[in-house]
Short mmCIF file of C-alpha atoms and ligand atoms in Angstrom, two decimals:
data_model
loop_
_atom_site.label_atom_id
_atom_site.label_comp_id
_atom_site.label_asym_id
_atom_site.label_seq_id
_atom_site.Cartn_x
_atom_site.Cartn_y
_atom_site.Cartn_z
CA MET A 1 37.09 -102.12 -128.26
CA GLU A 2 39.24 -100.03 -125.95
CA LEU A 3 37.35 -97.59 -123.79
CA HIS A 4 38.46 -93.98 -123.81
CA LYS A 5 40.18 -92.95 -120.62
CA VAL A 6 39.10 -89.41 -119.89
CA THR A 7 39.67 -87.41 -116.75
CA LEU A 8 36.57 -85.51 -115.78
CA PRO A 9 36.87 -82.24 -113.90
CA HIS A 10 35.11 -82.37 -110.55
CA ARG A 11 32.89 -79.31 -110.97
CA VAL A 12 30.09 -80.33 -108.59
CA ASP A 13 29.38 -83.21 -106.24
CA ASP A 14 26.99 -85.64 -107.85
CA SER A 15 23.89 -84.64 -105.94
CA MET A 16 21.48 -85.96 -108.55
CA ALA A 17 20.57 -88.75 -106.16
CA VAL A 18 18.74 -86.18 -104.01
CA TRP A 19 15.97 -86.28 -106.60
CA GLU A 20 16.70 -89.55 -108.39
CA GLU A 21 16.42 -91.79 -105.31
CA PHE A 22 12.94 -90.57 -104.61
CA LYS A 23 11.78 -90.91 -108.19
CA GLU A 24 13.21 -94.43 -108.51
CA VAL A 25 12.06 -95.67 -105.11
CA SER A 26 8.64 -94.17 -105.74
CA ILE A 27 8.22 -96.05 -109.04
CA LYS A 28 9.68 -99.31 -107.73
CA TYR A 29 7.53 -99.46 -104.59
CA LYS A 30 4.44 -98.04 -106.33
CA CYS A 31 4.26 -95.03 -104.03
CA VAL A 32 2.03 -92.01 -104.07
CA SER A 33 4.64 -89.27 -104.34
CA LEU A 34 4.59 -86.24 -102.07
CA GLY A 35 8.26 -85.80 -102.94
CA GLU A 36 9.20 -83.56 -105.84
CA GLY A 37 7.35 -80.26 -106.14
CA ALA A 38 5.54 -80.74 -109.44
CA PRO A 39 1.83 -79.80 -109.31
CA GLY A 40 -0.96 -82.32 -109.79
CA MET A 41 -3.06 -79.87 -111.81
CA ASN A 42 -2.58 -79.03 -115.48
CA PRO A 43 -1.87 -75.51 -116.70
CA PRO A 44 -4.92 -73.31 -117.38
CA GLN A 45 -6.59 -73.82 -120.76
CA PHE A 46 -5.92 -70.17 -121.70
CA LEU A 47 -2.17 -70.86 -121.55
CA VAL A 48 -2.45 -74.06 -123.61
CA ASP A 49 -4.57 -72.22 -126.23
CA ALA A 50 -2.05 -69.38 -126.31
CA MET A 51 0.77 -71.87 -126.93
CA ILE A 52 -1.01 -73.42 -129.92
CA GLU A 53 -1.84 -69.96 -131.23
CA SER A 54 1.77 -68.79 -130.85
CA ILE A 55 3.08 -71.77 -132.81
CA GLN A 56 0.45 -71.23 -135.53
CA GLU A 57 1.30 -67.54 -135.70
CA GLY A 58 4.88 -68.49 -136.53
CA PHE A 59 6.74 -67.83 -133.27
CA ASN A 60 8.94 -70.86 -133.84
CA GLN A 61 12.50 -69.59 -134.30
CA TYR A 62 15.18 -68.21 -132.00
CA THR A 63 14.30 -64.97 -130.31
CA ARG A 64 16.08 -62.14 -128.50
CA ILE A 65 18.75 -63.42 -126.04
CA MET A 66 17.35 -61.48 -123.07
CA GLY A 67 13.77 -62.46 -123.84
CA ASN A 68 11.12 -62.07 -126.53
CA PRO A 69 10.00 -58.40 -126.73
CA LEU A 70 6.34 -59.34 -126.14
CA LEU A 71 7.22 -61.10 -122.91
CA VAL A 72 9.76 -58.64 -121.49
CA ASN A 73 7.34 -55.76 -122.14
CA LYS A 74 4.56 -57.57 -120.28
CA ILE A 75 6.90 -58.51 -117.40
CA ALA A 76 8.14 -54.92 -117.08
CA GLU A 77 4.53 -53.69 -116.91
CA ILE A 78 3.29 -56.26 -114.34
CA TYR A 79 6.39 -56.61 -112.18
CA GLY A 80 7.12 -52.87 -112.31
CA LYS A 81 3.88 -52.42 -110.34
CA LYS A 82 4.86 -55.14 -107.86
CA LEU A 83 8.31 -53.61 -107.37
CA ASN A 84 6.90 -50.03 -107.18
CA ARG A 85 8.97 -48.64 -110.01
CA GLN A 86 9.29 -48.10 -113.72
CA VAL A 87 11.15 -51.14 -115.11
CA ASN A 88 12.97 -50.88 -118.45
CA PRO A 89 11.92 -54.01 -120.40
CA LEU A 90 15.04 -54.03 -122.57
CA THR A 91 17.72 -53.55 -119.91
CA GLU A 92 16.23 -54.57 -116.54
CA VAL A 93 14.47 -57.86 -117.44
CA ILE A 94 15.95 -61.17 -118.56
CA VAL A 95 14.23 -64.43 -119.49
CA GLY A 96 15.83 -67.87 -119.07
CA VAL A 97 15.21 -71.61 -119.03
CA GLY A 98 13.31 -71.68 -115.77
CA ALA A 99 14.26 -69.96 -112.54
CA TYR A 100 16.77 -72.82 -112.17
CA THR A 101 19.02 -71.79 -115.08
CA LEU A 102 18.65 -68.12 -114.21
CA LEU A 103 19.80 -68.69 -110.62
CA GLY A 104 22.81 -70.72 -111.80
CA SER A 105 23.64 -68.16 -114.50
CA ILE A 106 23.39 -65.25 -112.07
CA ILE A 107 25.78 -66.92 -109.64
CA LEU A 108 28.21 -67.80 -112.46
CA ALA A 109 28.03 -64.23 -113.73
CA LEU A 110 28.65 -62.57 -110.38
CA ILE A 111 31.24 -64.77 -108.69
CA ASP A 112 34.92 -64.38 -109.54
CA PRO A 113 36.12 -68.03 -109.31
CA SER A 114 39.67 -67.01 -108.34
CA LYS A 115 38.79 -64.90 -105.30
CA ASN A 116 37.12 -67.18 -102.72
CA GLU A 117 34.01 -65.01 -102.84
CA GLU A 118 31.27 -66.06 -100.45
CA ILE A 119 27.57 -66.73 -100.88
CA VAL A 120 25.38 -66.58 -97.79
CA ILE A 121 22.23 -68.74 -97.73
CA PHE A 122 19.64 -69.49 -95.05
CA GLU A 123 19.39 -73.22 -94.30
CA PRO A 124 17.59 -75.52 -94.86
CA CYS A 125 17.14 -74.52 -98.50
CA TRP A 126 16.51 -75.85 -101.99
CA PRO A 127 19.59 -78.04 -102.64
CA CYS A 128 20.19 -76.87 -106.23
CA TYR A 129 21.78 -73.72 -104.79
CA TYR A 130 24.62 -75.89 -103.49
CA ASP A 131 25.42 -77.07 -107.02
CA HIS A 132 25.35 -73.47 -108.26
CA VAL A 133 27.75 -72.46 -105.49
CA GLN A 134 30.16 -75.29 -106.38
CA ILE A 135 30.07 -74.82 -110.14
CA SER A 136 30.94 -71.14 -109.74
CA ASN A 137 33.76 -71.93 -107.27
CA ALA A 138 32.20 -69.78 -104.58
CA VAL A 139 32.54 -70.38 -100.85
CA TYR A 140 29.34 -71.39 -99.10
CA ARG A 141 28.27 -69.80 -95.81
CA SER A 142 24.99 -70.42 -94.09
CA VAL A 143 22.66 -68.99 -91.49
CA PRO A 144 20.32 -71.48 -89.84
CA PHE A 145 16.59 -71.15 -89.47
CA LYS A 146 15.51 -72.34 -86.04
CA LEU A 147 12.03 -73.26 -84.96
CA VAL A 148 10.75 -70.83 -82.33
CA ASP A 149 7.20 -71.58 -81.12
CA GLY A 150 6.53 -73.47 -84.34
CA VAL A 151 7.79 -70.66 -86.62
CA TRP A 152 11.09 -70.70 -88.56
CA ARG A 153 13.21 -67.74 -87.50
CA PHE A 154 16.82 -66.58 -87.81
CA ASP A 155 19.02 -64.78 -85.31
CA PRO A 156 19.93 -61.33 -86.77
CA GLU A 157 23.20 -61.27 -84.83
CA GLU A 158 24.17 -64.70 -86.21
CA PHE A 159 23.29 -63.41 -89.70
CA ARG A 160 25.42 -60.30 -89.26
CA LYS A 161 28.41 -62.36 -88.14
CA THR A 162 28.21 -64.46 -91.31
CA LEU A 163 28.81 -61.40 -93.50
CA ASN A 164 32.27 -60.02 -94.22
CA GLU A 165 34.27 -58.25 -96.93
CA LYS A 166 34.37 -61.46 -99.00
CA THR A 167 30.59 -61.87 -99.11
CA LYS A 168 29.51 -61.32 -102.71
CA ILE A 169 25.93 -62.61 -102.73
CA LEU A 170 23.16 -62.98 -100.19
CA LEU A 171 20.73 -65.57 -101.56
CA LEU A 172 17.21 -65.13 -100.20
CA ASN A 173 14.31 -67.45 -100.95
CA ASN A 174 10.89 -66.05 -100.13
CA ALA A 175 8.49 -67.91 -99.93
CA GLN A 176 10.91 -70.51 -98.68
CA ASN A 177 11.47 -74.08 -99.89
CA PRO A 178 11.37 -76.36 -97.86
CA THR A 179 10.08 -74.63 -94.69
CA GLY A 180 7.06 -72.75 -96.12
CA LYS A 181 8.36 -69.66 -94.30
CA LEU A 182 7.46 -66.14 -95.43
CA PHE A 183 9.87 -63.40 -94.42
CA SER A 184 8.00 -60.68 -92.53
CA ARG A 185 8.47 -56.96 -93.23
CA GLU A 186 10.30 -56.62 -89.89
CA GLU A 187 12.70 -59.45 -90.76
CA TYR A 188 13.43 -57.96 -94.19
CA GLN A 189 13.96 -54.52 -92.67
CA GLN A 190 16.43 -56.07 -90.18
CA ILE A 191 18.31 -57.74 -93.04
CA SER A 192 18.29 -54.54 -95.09
CA ASP A 193 19.61 -52.51 -92.14
CA ILE A 194 22.43 -54.99 -91.51
CA LEU A 195 23.33 -54.97 -95.23
CA LYS A 196 23.92 -51.20 -95.03
CA GLU A 197 27.19 -52.07 -93.26
CA PHE A 198 28.17 -54.16 -96.32
CA PRO A 199 27.18 -52.04 -99.35
CA ASN A 200 28.88 -54.28 -101.94
CA ILE A 201 26.75 -57.37 -101.30
CA ILE A 202 24.39 -58.28 -104.14
CA ILE A 203 21.07 -59.84 -103.20
CA LEU A 204 19.71 -62.71 -105.22
CA SER A 205 16.06 -63.09 -104.30
CA ASP A 206 14.41 -66.35 -105.43
CA GLU A 207 10.68 -65.54 -105.39
CA VAL A 208 9.27 -68.40 -107.48
CA TYR A 209 6.44 -69.05 -104.97
CA GLU A 210 5.49 -65.34 -104.51
CA TYR A 211 1.85 -65.86 -105.58
CA LEU A 212 1.25 -68.75 -103.17
CA THR A 213 0.80 -67.12 -99.79
CA PHE A 214 -1.85 -68.57 -97.50
CA ASP A 215 -4.18 -67.08 -94.86
CA ASP A 216 -3.90 -63.61 -96.50
CA ASN A 217 -0.26 -63.36 -95.43
CA GLU A 218 1.62 -60.45 -96.97
CA PHE A 219 4.35 -61.20 -99.53
CA ILE A 220 7.27 -58.77 -99.49
CA HIS A 221 9.65 -58.34 -102.40
CA PHE A 222 13.10 -57.60 -100.95
CA ALA A 223 13.74 -55.18 -103.83
CA THR A 224 10.97 -52.93 -102.47
CA ILE A 225 12.61 -52.42 -99.06
CA ASP A 226 14.70 -49.22 -98.92
CA ASP A 227 16.53 -48.71 -102.24
CA ASN A 228 17.44 -52.38 -102.57
CA PHE A 229 16.28 -52.66 -106.21
CA ASN A 230 19.66 -51.17 -107.14
CA LYS A 231 21.50 -54.24 -105.85
CA THR A 232 18.87 -56.99 -106.05
CA ILE A 233 18.08 -59.52 -108.74
CA SER A 234 14.58 -60.97 -108.20
CA VAL A 235 13.84 -64.31 -109.87
CA PHE A 236 10.42 -65.71 -110.89
CA SER A 237 9.13 -68.88 -112.55
CA GLY A 238 6.51 -69.16 -115.28
CA GLY A 239 6.47 -72.91 -114.66
CA LYS A 240 5.36 -72.40 -111.05
CA LEU A 241 2.98 -69.53 -111.81
CA PHE A 242 1.02 -71.47 -114.44
CA ASN A 243 1.35 -75.01 -113.01
CA ALA A 244 3.50 -75.87 -116.01
CA THR A 245 6.85 -76.77 -114.44
CA GLY A 246 7.89 -78.70 -117.55
CA TRP A 247 7.76 -75.55 -119.67
CA LYS A 248 10.87 -74.12 -118.01
CA VAL A 249 10.51 -70.40 -118.60
CA GLY A 250 11.58 -68.02 -115.85
CA TRP A 251 12.51 -64.34 -115.61
CA ALA A 252 14.63 -62.07 -113.49
CA LEU A 253 14.47 -58.33 -112.85
CA GLY A 254 17.17 -56.06 -111.53
CA PRO A 255 19.43 -53.10 -112.30
CA SER A 256 20.85 -53.11 -115.83
CA TYR A 257 24.50 -53.65 -114.81
CA LEU A 258 23.53 -56.99 -113.18
CA VAL A 259 21.11 -58.03 -115.92
CA LYS A 260 23.78 -57.38 -118.57
CA ALA A 261 26.23 -59.65 -116.73
CA ILE A 262 23.65 -62.44 -116.55
CA ALA A 263 22.94 -62.05 -120.27
CA THR A 264 26.55 -62.92 -121.09
CA ILE A 265 26.14 -66.32 -119.38
CA ILE A 266 22.70 -66.97 -120.88
CA ASN A 267 24.18 -66.13 -124.28
CA ALA A 268 27.02 -68.59 -123.71
CA LEU A 269 24.90 -71.47 -122.41
CA VAL A 270 21.39 -71.10 -123.78
CA TYR A 271 21.29 -68.29 -126.35
CA SER A 272 17.52 -67.96 -126.52
CA THR A 273 14.72 -69.49 -124.45
CA ASN A 274 11.72 -71.35 -125.96
CA THR A 275 10.05 -68.76 -128.19
CA PRO A 276 6.45 -70.02 -128.46
CA ALA A 277 6.31 -70.61 -124.70
CA GLN A 278 7.51 -67.04 -124.08
CA VAL A 279 4.89 -65.61 -126.42
CA ALA A 280 2.17 -67.83 -124.90
CA ILE A 281 3.11 -66.60 -121.43
CA SER A 282 3.09 -62.98 -122.62
CA LYS A 283 -0.48 -63.47 -123.86
CA SER A 284 -1.52 -65.13 -120.58
CA LEU A 285 0.05 -63.11 -117.76
CA ASP A 286 -2.84 -60.60 -117.56
CA LYS A 287 -5.36 -63.47 -117.42
CA LEU A 288 -3.90 -64.76 -114.17
CA THR A 289 -5.52 -61.90 -112.29
CA GLN A 290 -8.75 -61.45 -114.27
CA LYS A 291 -12.00 -62.32 -112.48
CA GLY A 292 -14.28 -64.97 -113.97
CA TYR A 293 -11.99 -68.00 -113.89
CA LEU A 294 -14.01 -71.22 -114.44
CA GLY A 295 -17.19 -69.14 -114.72
CA ASN A 296 -16.85 -67.79 -111.17
CA GLU A 297 -17.23 -64.01 -111.29
CA ASP A 298 -15.45 -63.50 -108.00
CA GLN A 299 -12.41 -65.59 -108.74
CA THR A 300 -9.13 -65.17 -110.65
CA TYR A 301 -6.92 -68.07 -111.73
CA LEU A 302 -4.33 -67.26 -109.08
CA GLU A 303 -6.99 -67.04 -106.34
CA TYR A 304 -8.30 -70.42 -107.49
CA VAL A 305 -4.82 -72.01 -107.34
CA ARG A 306 -4.09 -70.48 -103.94
CA SER A 307 -7.36 -71.72 -102.47
CA GLU A 308 -6.82 -75.23 -103.90
CA PHE A 309 -3.34 -75.45 -102.37
CA GLN A 310 -4.54 -74.03 -99.07
CA ARG A 311 -7.37 -76.58 -99.00
CA VAL A 312 -4.82 -79.40 -99.38
CA ARG A 313 -2.56 -77.83 -96.75
CA ASP A 314 -5.43 -77.56 -94.24
CA TYR A 315 -6.58 -81.12 -94.93
CA MET A 316 -3.10 -82.62 -94.59
CA VAL A 317 -2.20 -80.66 -91.45
CA LYS A 318 -5.45 -81.72 -89.76
CA GLU A 319 -5.11 -85.39 -90.72
CA ILE A 320 -1.45 -85.55 -89.71
CA ASN A 321 -2.05 -83.83 -86.38
CA GLU A 322 -5.26 -85.62 -85.44
CA ASN A 323 -5.63 -88.94 -87.23
CA MET A 324 -2.33 -90.78 -87.43
CA ASP A 325 -1.28 -94.02 -85.76
CA LEU A 326 2.31 -92.73 -85.98
CA PRO A 327 3.38 -89.88 -83.64
CA ILE A 328 4.19 -87.21 -86.25
CA LYS A 329 3.29 -83.48 -86.19
CA ALA A 330 2.75 -81.02 -89.05
CA LEU A 331 4.35 -77.58 -88.70
CA THR A 332 2.92 -74.20 -89.73
CA CYS A 333 3.14 -73.56 -93.47
CA GLU A 334 2.64 -69.95 -94.58
CA SER A 335 3.26 -70.36 -98.30
CA GLY A 336 4.49 -72.43 -101.22
CA TYR A 337 4.43 -76.07 -102.28
CA PHE A 338 5.43 -77.86 -99.06
CA ILE A 339 4.67 -78.58 -95.42
CA MET A 340 7.23 -79.82 -92.93
CA VAL A 341 6.43 -82.63 -90.52
CA ASP A 342 8.22 -83.26 -87.24
CA ILE A 343 9.15 -86.95 -86.91
CA THR A 344 11.07 -86.77 -83.61
CA ASP A 345 8.69 -89.03 -81.68
CA VAL A 346 8.49 -91.71 -84.37
CA ILE A 347 12.28 -92.15 -84.70
CA PRO A 348 12.50 -94.96 -82.07
CA MET A 349 9.92 -96.93 -84.09
CA ILE A 350 11.90 -96.98 -87.38
CA PRO A 351 13.10 -100.56 -88.06
CA LYS A 352 16.88 -101.00 -87.74
CA LYS A 353 17.32 -102.09 -91.33
CA TYR A 354 16.59 -98.49 -92.36
CA THR A 355 18.54 -96.71 -89.60
CA GLU A 356 21.65 -98.91 -89.65
CA SER A 357 22.34 -99.36 -93.36
CA HIS A 358 21.69 -97.77 -96.71
CA ASP A 359 21.07 -101.25 -98.11
CA PHE A 360 17.49 -101.51 -96.92
CA GLU A 361 16.16 -103.11 -100.10
CA ASP A 362 15.47 -106.87 -100.15
CA LEU A 363 17.08 -107.52 -103.51
CA GLN A 364 16.76 -110.69 -105.61
CA GLU A 365 19.97 -112.11 -107.02
CA GLY A 366 21.17 -109.92 -109.89
CA GLU A 367 18.72 -107.12 -109.06
CA SER A 368 20.37 -103.74 -108.64
CA SER A 369 19.38 -101.29 -105.95
CA CYS A 370 17.90 -97.85 -106.59
CA ASN A 371 20.22 -94.86 -107.05
CA LEU A 372 20.48 -94.10 -103.32
CA ASN A 373 21.68 -91.09 -101.33
CA ARG A 374 24.54 -92.71 -99.40
CA VAL A 375 24.84 -89.79 -97.01
CA TYR A 376 25.58 -89.56 -93.29
CA MET A 377 25.08 -87.12 -90.43
CA PRO A 378 28.24 -85.43 -89.07
CA ASP A 379 28.38 -88.09 -86.30
CA GLY A 380 28.34 -90.94 -88.86
CA ARG A 381 24.68 -91.98 -88.48
CA ILE A 382 22.32 -92.54 -91.36
CA PRO A 383 19.96 -89.55 -91.17
CA ASN A 384 16.78 -90.52 -89.33
CA ASP A 385 14.60 -88.56 -91.74
CA LEU A 386 16.09 -90.48 -94.69
CA ALA A 387 15.50 -93.78 -92.89
CA PHE A 388 11.92 -92.71 -92.10
CA CYS A 389 11.20 -91.74 -95.72
CA ARG A 390 12.55 -95.09 -96.99
CA TRP A 391 10.54 -96.98 -94.38
CA MET A 392 7.32 -95.15 -95.34
CA ALA A 393 8.02 -95.67 -99.06
CA VAL A 394 8.52 -99.41 -98.72
CA GLU A 395 5.93 -100.16 -96.01
CA ARG A 396 3.21 -97.55 -96.58
CA LYS A 397 3.92 -96.62 -100.18
CA VAL A 398 4.12 -92.87 -99.70
CA MET A 399 7.14 -90.90 -100.83
CA MET A 400 8.31 -87.85 -98.86
CA MET A 401 11.58 -85.87 -98.81
CA PRO A 402 14.01 -85.87 -95.84
CA ASN A 403 14.86 -82.36 -94.64
CA SER A 404 18.51 -83.30 -93.96
CA LEU A 405 19.07 -83.27 -97.75
CA PHE A 406 18.18 -79.56 -97.75
CA TYR A 407 21.43 -78.69 -95.93
CA TYR A 408 24.90 -78.38 -97.40
CA LYS A 409 26.78 -81.70 -97.21
CA ASP A 410 28.95 -80.69 -94.26
CA SER A 411 26.65 -78.09 -92.74
CA LEU A 412 27.01 -77.57 -89.00
CA TYR A 413 23.29 -77.00 -88.75
CA LYS A 414 22.00 -80.21 -90.33
CA THR A 415 19.00 -81.69 -88.54
CA ASP A 416 17.30 -84.99 -89.34
CA ASN A 417 13.97 -84.87 -87.56
CA TYR A 418 11.75 -83.26 -90.20
CA VAL A 419 10.39 -84.44 -93.53
CA ARG A 420 8.95 -82.36 -96.37
CA LEU A 421 5.58 -83.19 -97.94
CA ALA A 422 4.33 -81.63 -101.19
CA ILE A 423 0.90 -79.97 -100.97
CA CYS A 424 0.79 -79.26 -104.71
CA LYS A 425 -0.56 -82.64 -105.83
CA GLY A 426 -4.31 -81.97 -105.54
CA LEU A 427 -6.81 -83.15 -102.93
CA ASP A 428 -7.53 -86.60 -104.42
CA LEU A 429 -3.92 -87.69 -104.53
CA SER A 430 -3.20 -86.11 -101.14
CA ALA A 431 -6.16 -87.97 -99.58
CA LYS A 432 -4.84 -91.21 -101.08
CA ALA A 433 -1.42 -90.52 -99.56
CA ILE A 434 -2.93 -89.73 -96.16
CA LEU A 435 -4.96 -92.96 -96.13
CA ARG A 436 -1.80 -94.89 -96.89
CA LEU A 437 0.19 -93.02 -94.23
CA GLN A 438 -2.55 -93.85 -91.74
CA GLY A 439 -2.08 -97.51 -92.68
CA LYS A 440 -5.75 -97.67 -93.74
CA SER A 441 -5.28 -98.41 -97.45
CA ASP A 442 -2.61 -99.22 -99.97
CA GLN A 443 -4.85 -98.31 -102.91
N1 PMP B 501 13.59 -71.98 -106.78
C1 PMP B 501 12.98 -72.78 -105.90
C2 PMP B 501 12.95 -72.40 -104.46
C3 PMP B 501 12.37 -73.97 -106.31
O1 PMP B 501 11.77 -74.76 -105.42
C4 PMP B 501 12.43 -74.32 -107.67
C5 PMP B 501 11.82 -75.65 -108.04
N2 PMP B 501 11.78 -76.05 -109.25
C6 PMP B 501 13.07 -73.43 -108.58
C7 PMP B 501 13.64 -72.28 -108.09
C8 PMP B 501 13.18 -73.70 -110.05
O2 PMP B 501 12.13 -73.15 -110.81
P1 PMP B 501 11.93 -73.52 -112.35
O3 PMP B 501 11.08 -74.73 -112.42
O4 PMP B 501 11.27 -72.30 -112.95
O5 PMP B 501 13.28 -73.74 -112.96
N1 LIG B 502 11.88 -77.36 -106.73
C1 LIG B 502 11.12 -78.57 -106.65
C2 LIG B 502 11.35 -79.25 -105.33
O1 LIG B 502 11.95 -78.69 -104.47
C3 LIG B 502 11.37 -79.45 -107.87
C4 LIG B 502 12.59 -80.28 -107.87
C5 LIG B 502 13.77 -79.71 -108.62
O2 LIG B 502 13.78 -78.56 -108.96
N2 LIG B 502 14.77 -80.50 -108.84
O3 LIG B 502 10.87 -80.34 -105.12
#
């Protein structure tokens, strides 16, 4: 039979390998995975019960494009308080298939593909933004985070120089993936002041980890600084909030003219988001902050989750900094699902088969290799962090993510001496990973 010959438009680079390599390698080499940010714990029972109830109550058909009324009303009530304002549930809230689809839809809705409009992003960042930039035909511009005394910072002057009359969107991610950085009030005020020179820039604020701040650090919503609500879309994730990342329900809040534009894309691509999950979330949002979780009168569900994640963070940081046979160092992590680890001193120890070739696997005849990231540093080297992660996966059976994959493909700022470790997998699995990393066990 003759195969069809179709020409496929090149909308985005195939960056699926960013995630696929680590899933495949992890399965093949029987790793404990500290790679992808999917939590080890199940969602709370009250959410699961609410889902069953919603299905039994008959919430099983399509619902309103911009979100089920029960959910948008609840979001307007709760997030209105967080954003210090009255939020109109019908015009200033939109629900979508996870924060992921919302972010992509917002960028598609706001960028004019014929005008070389620019999106400014702080790097390193969550790599899915790069796909959203490409699919919308925007131009990517970045501002680097640099480590200053162990803290990720940006240079305000460098940020200012990145903005110009073509800048359409500033994409902020607070709390930040992969660095674990929280923007301080001073930093946000600096950004807000600089943006006053460029009044047409729209701010897209990805806040999916807002509830996961450690050490009583303050979380700031950019929309609450000055009058930024009027030009900011803030994005949240029900999947993250309830430890149910597979549910894929997210929401965004912003001024009605922006929300309306996003709705046109959601209507075109999705139409309506999972109805019973929306209703279940609407019944459960108040319970996140009610005392008495797991019979503990002093504890809410969110406090419980935060303390569990912080416990894992503290354990991993201590073990990595004090009890390793490899010279690696954990960095400060203020929030979110991940810690970064500095691998500079271990680089000379990585075997050449990982640093000199992508074909590090000892394959039997006829056996195909994993779906690998065949990427290079600007000077043509295989990234050291990628080589390190492959080495650790094969030899110590722990999967981690290389930080160099969190930069745009030809970014000037790419560095390859950090790796990202998930702290969302629970203490048991994290302890297992640490024992393996220490070379003490492969169980
Ligand atoms: N933003 C960031 C920074 C993330 O790390 C993720 C990870 N999934 C998302 C958005 C997507 O969220 P969701 O699972 O709700 O689509
Ligand atoms: N956001 C998560 C991460 O950074 C999950 C992966 C993904 O969204 N593709 O690991």
